[in-house]
Amino acid sequence: MKTLYETLGVTYREENGRLIPEIKLPEQTNYQIGKYGQFYLDYIKNHRRGRYTTLLTEGKLNARLHDIDLEANEILETIIPRLASERGIDENLKARDILHWVAKMNNIKASAEEIVLREIIYQ
């Protein structure tokens, strides 16, 4: 009688007198993962183990992390200029008071990152 692994075409190797199924994960992409992809990886490893395991075993983890990173960066590129415009932070302010402009832009970037974390990463 064949085992489930044999029925699925899995081979075995002998190791210390035991038969070990030779199971391999599917090929994955090898994209560079940025800051937000790393945040997502950390989150799903610690809080969404099922999602992490599924993406890993289906060979889709690296591609998903890459997609999350791209999406987060695109949203930031959209939100930051919009928030700056809404708050009246422009090149005139930068020319008049650079320190005030830097403080305001840092605040906007932090607000935009909070939105990305809440809407994209911690979903």
PDB file of C-alpha atoms in Angstrom:
ATOM      1  CA  MET A   1       0.000   0.000   0.000  1.00  0.00           C
ATOM      2  CA  LYS A   2       1.301   3.457  -0.974  1.00  0.00           C
ATOM      3  CA  THR A   3       1.524   6.314   1.485  1.00  0.00           C
ATOM      4  CA  LEU A   4      -0.095   9.673   0.750  1.00  0.00           C
ATOM      5  CA  TYR A   5       3.331  11.100  -0.117  1.00  0.00           C
ATOM      6  CA  GLU A   6       4.022   8.306  -2.582  1.00  0.00           C
ATOM      7  CA  THR A   7       0.598   8.802  -4.182  1.00  0.00           C
ATOM      8  CA  LEU A   8       1.455  12.484  -4.664  1.00  0.00           C
ATOM      9  CA  GLY A   9       4.790  11.522  -6.248  1.00  0.00           C
ATOM     10  CA  VAL A  10       7.031  12.434  -3.319  1.00  0.00           C
ATOM     11  CA  THR A  11      10.231  10.459  -2.975  1.00  0.00           C
ATOM     12  CA  TYR A  12      12.002   9.460   0.212  1.00  0.00           C
ATOM     13  CA  ARG A  13      15.586   9.537   1.384  1.00  0.00           C
ATOM     14  CA  GLU A  14      17.013   7.414   4.151  1.00  0.00           C
ATOM     15  CA  GLU A  15      18.539   9.258   7.066  1.00  0.00           C
ATOM     16  CA  ASN A  16      19.750   7.445  10.189  1.00  0.00           C
ATOM     17  CA  GLY A  17      17.571   4.443   9.378  1.00  0.00           C
ATOM     18  CA  ARG A  18      14.439   6.548   8.817  1.00  0.00           C
ATOM     19  CA  LEU A  19      12.669   7.404   5.596  1.00  0.00           C
ATOM     20  CA  ILE A  20      12.284  11.158   5.248  1.00  0.00           C
ATOM     21  CA  PRO A  21       9.963  12.538   2.528  1.00  0.00           C
ATOM     22  CA  GLU A  22      11.773  14.876   0.145  1.00  0.00           C
ATOM     23  CA  ILE A  23       9.367  17.779   0.203  1.00  0.00           C
ATOM     24  CA  LYS A  24      10.504  21.005  -1.438  1.00  0.00           C
ATOM     25  CA  LEU A  25       8.922  24.419  -1.325  1.00  0.00           C
ATOM     26  CA  PRO A  26       7.926  25.836  -4.698  1.00  0.00           C
ATOM     27  CA  GLU A  27      10.232  28.318  -6.401  1.00  0.00           C
ATOM     28  CA  GLN A  28       9.819  31.897  -5.214  1.00  0.00           C
ATOM     29  CA  THR A  29      10.686  35.249  -6.671  1.00  0.00           C
ATOM     30  CA  ASN A  30      13.719  36.985  -5.273  1.00  0.00           C
ATOM     31  CA  TYR A  31      12.719  40.646  -5.065  1.00  0.00           C
ATOM     32  CA  GLN A  32      14.516  43.055  -2.762  1.00  0.00           C
ATOM     33  CA  ILE A  33      12.136  43.759   0.112  1.00  0.00           C
ATOM     34  CA  GLY A  34      11.985  47.295   1.483  1.00  0.00           C
ATOM     35  CA  LYS A  35      10.915  48.808   4.782  1.00  0.00           C
ATOM     36  CA  TYR A  36       7.167  48.238   4.455  1.00  0.00           C
ATOM     37  CA  GLY A  37       7.571  44.710   3.119  1.00  0.00           C
ATOM     38  CA  GLN A  38       9.706  43.945   6.173  1.00  0.00           C
ATOM     39  CA  PHE A  39       7.069  45.477   8.468  1.00  0.00           C
ATOM     40  CA  TYR A  40       4.421  43.259   6.845  1.00  0.00           C
ATOM     41  CA  LEU A  41       6.619  40.167   7.147  1.00  0.00           C
ATOM     42  CA  ASP A  42       7.171  40.821  10.839  1.00  0.00           C
ATOM     43  CA  TYR A  43       3.457  41.411  11.392  1.00  0.00           C
ATOM     44  CA  ILE A  44       2.247  38.234   9.670  1.00  0.00           C
ATOM     45  CA  LYS A  45       4.956  36.107  11.304  1.00  0.00           C
ATOM     46  CA  ASN A  46       3.849  37.270  14.750  1.00  0.00           C
ATOM     47  CA  HIS A  47       0.102  37.859  14.320  1.00  0.00           C
ATOM     48  CA  ARG A  48      -1.116  36.042  11.187  1.00  0.00           C
ATOM     49  CA  ARG A  49       0.725  32.730  11.256  1.00  0.00           C
ATOM     50  CA  GLY A  50      -1.751  31.012   8.931  1.00  0.00           C
ATOM     51  CA  ARG A  51      -1.370  33.689   6.260  1.00  0.00           C
ATOM     52  CA  TYR A  52       2.422  33.559   6.621  1.00  0.00           C
ATOM     53  CA  THR A  53       2.528  29.760   6.324  1.00  0.00           C
ATOM     54  CA  THR A  54       0.187  29.747   3.324  1.00  0.00           C
ATOM     55  CA  LEU A  55       2.188  32.384   1.438  1.00  0.00           C
ATOM     56  CA  LEU A  56       5.434  30.588   2.257  1.00  0.00           C
ATOM     57  CA  THR A  57       4.298  27.104   1.250  1.00  0.00           C
ATOM     58  CA  GLU A  58       2.633  28.358  -1.955  1.00  0.00           C
ATOM     59  CA  GLY A  59       5.837  30.162  -2.945  1.00  0.00           C
ATOM     60  CA  LYS A  60       4.126  33.564  -2.931  1.00  0.00           C
ATOM     61  CA  LEU A  61       5.689  35.187   0.152  1.00  0.00           C
ATOM     62  CA  ASN A  62       8.439  37.182  -1.549  1.00  0.00           C
ATOM     63  CA  ALA A  63       6.104  38.439  -4.292  1.00  0.00           C
ATOM     64  CA  ARG A  64       3.477  39.492  -1.711  1.00  0.00           C
ATOM     65  CA  LEU A  65       6.068  41.347   0.375  1.00  0.00           C
ATOM     66  CA  HIS A  66       7.267  43.119  -2.763  1.00  0.00           C
ATOM     67  CA  ASP A  67       3.692  44.078  -3.698  1.00  0.00           C
ATOM     68  CA  ILE A  68       3.012  45.415  -0.187  1.00  0.00           C
ATOM     69  CA  ASP A  69       6.198  47.489  -0.310  1.00  0.00           C
ATOM     70  CA  LEU A  70       5.325  48.963  -3.722  1.00  0.00           C
ATOM     71  CA  GLU A  71       1.751  49.731  -2.674  1.00  0.00           C
ATOM     72  CA  ALA A  72       2.853  51.401   0.569  1.00  0.00           C
ATOM     73  CA  ASN A  73       5.392  53.585  -1.229  1.00  0.00           C
ATOM     74  CA  GLU A  74       2.870  54.592  -3.902  1.00  0.00           C
ATOM     75  CA  ILE A  75       0.382  55.618  -1.235  1.00  0.00           C
ATOM     76  CA  LEU A  76       3.038  57.643   0.584  1.00  0.00           C
ATOM     77  CA  GLU A  77       3.966  59.406  -2.662  1.00  0.00           C
ATOM     78  CA  THR A  78       0.315  60.385  -3.034  1.00  0.00           C
ATOM     79  CA  ILE A  79      -0.528  61.276   0.563  1.00  0.00           C
ATOM     80  CA  ILE A  80       2.517  63.365   1.513  1.00  0.00           C
ATOM     81  CA  PRO A  81       2.115  66.063  -1.194  1.00  0.00           C
ATOM     82  CA  ARG A  82      -1.646  66.181  -0.613  1.00  0.00           C
ATOM     83  CA  LEU A  83      -1.240  66.662   3.151  1.00  0.00           C
ATOM     84  CA  ALA A  84       1.443  69.313   2.601  1.00  0.00           C
ATOM     85  CA  SER A  85      -0.832  71.191   0.215  1.00  0.00           C
ATOM     86  CA  GLU A  86      -3.806  70.975   2.584  1.00  0.00           C
ATOM     87  CA  ARG A  87      -1.710  72.354   5.444  1.00  0.00           C
ATOM     88  CA  GLY A  88      -0.182  75.156   3.389  1.00  0.00           C
ATOM     89  CA  ILE A  89       3.349  73.824   3.540  1.00  0.00           C
ATOM     90  CA  ASP A  90       5.091  74.916   0.368  1.00  0.00           C
ATOM     91  CA  GLU A  91       8.334  76.226  -1.087  1.00  0.00           C
ATOM     92  CA  ASN A  92       7.588  79.733   0.239  1.00  0.00           C
ATOM     93  CA  LEU A  93       7.571  78.414   3.808  1.00  0.00           C
ATOM     94  CA  LYS A  94      10.746  76.471   3.051  1.00  0.00           C
ATOM     95  CA  ALA A  95      12.454  79.656   1.825  1.00  0.00           C
ATOM     96  CA  ARG A  96      11.261  81.726   4.825  1.00  0.00           C
ATOM     97  CA  ASP A  97      11.764  79.270   7.693  1.00  0.00           C
ATOM     98  CA  ILE A  98      13.552  76.047   6.820  1.00  0.00           C
ATOM     99  CA  LEU A  99      13.425  74.614  10.355  1.00  0.00           C
ATOM    100  CA  HIS A 100       9.676  75.151  10.595  1.00  0.00           C
ATOM    101  CA  TRP A 101       9.236  73.570   7.138  1.00  0.00           C
ATOM    102  CA  VAL A 102      11.338  70.515   8.132  1.00  0.00           C
ATOM    103  CA  ALA A 103       9.334  70.068  11.341  1.00  0.00           C
ATOM    104  CA  LYS A 104       6.035  70.274   9.463  1.00  0.00           C
ATOM    105  CA  MET A 105       7.198  67.878   6.723  1.00  0.00           C
ATOM    106  CA  ASN A 106       8.433  65.380   9.320  1.00  0.00           C
ATOM    107  CA  ASN A 107       5.020  65.557  10.973  1.00  0.00           C
ATOM    108  CA  ILE A 108       3.299  64.964   7.632  1.00  0.00           C
ATOM    109  CA  LYS A 109       5.558  62.018   6.827  1.00  0.00           C
ATOM    110  CA  ALA A 110       4.820  60.461  10.232  1.00  0.00           C
ATOM    111  CA  SER A 111       1.075  60.936   9.695  1.00  0.00           C
ATOM    112  CA  ALA A 112       1.261  59.394   6.214  1.00  0.00           C
ATOM    113  CA  GLU A 113       3.273  56.425   7.508  1.00  0.00           C
ATOM    114  CA  GLU A 114       0.684  55.878  10.234  1.00  0.00           C
ATOM    115  CA  ILE A 115      -2.028  55.720   7.575  1.00  0.00           C
ATOM    116  CA  VAL A 116       0.012  53.224   5.534  1.00  0.00           C
ATOM    117  CA  LEU A 117       0.691  51.052   8.571  1.00  0.00           C
ATOM    118  CA  ARG A 118      -2.967  51.018   9.564  1.00  0.00           C
ATOM    119  CA  GLU A 119      -4.439  50.536   6.072  1.00  0.00           C
ATOM    120  CA  ILE A 120      -1.836  48.317   4.370  1.00  0.00           C
ATOM    121  CA  ILE A 121       0.427  46.598   6.884  1.00  0.00           C
ATOM    122  CA  TYR A 122      -1.776  45.787   9.888  1.00  0.00           C
ATOM    123  CA  GLN A 123      -4.847  44.601   7.990  1.00  0.00           C
TER     124      GLN A 123
END
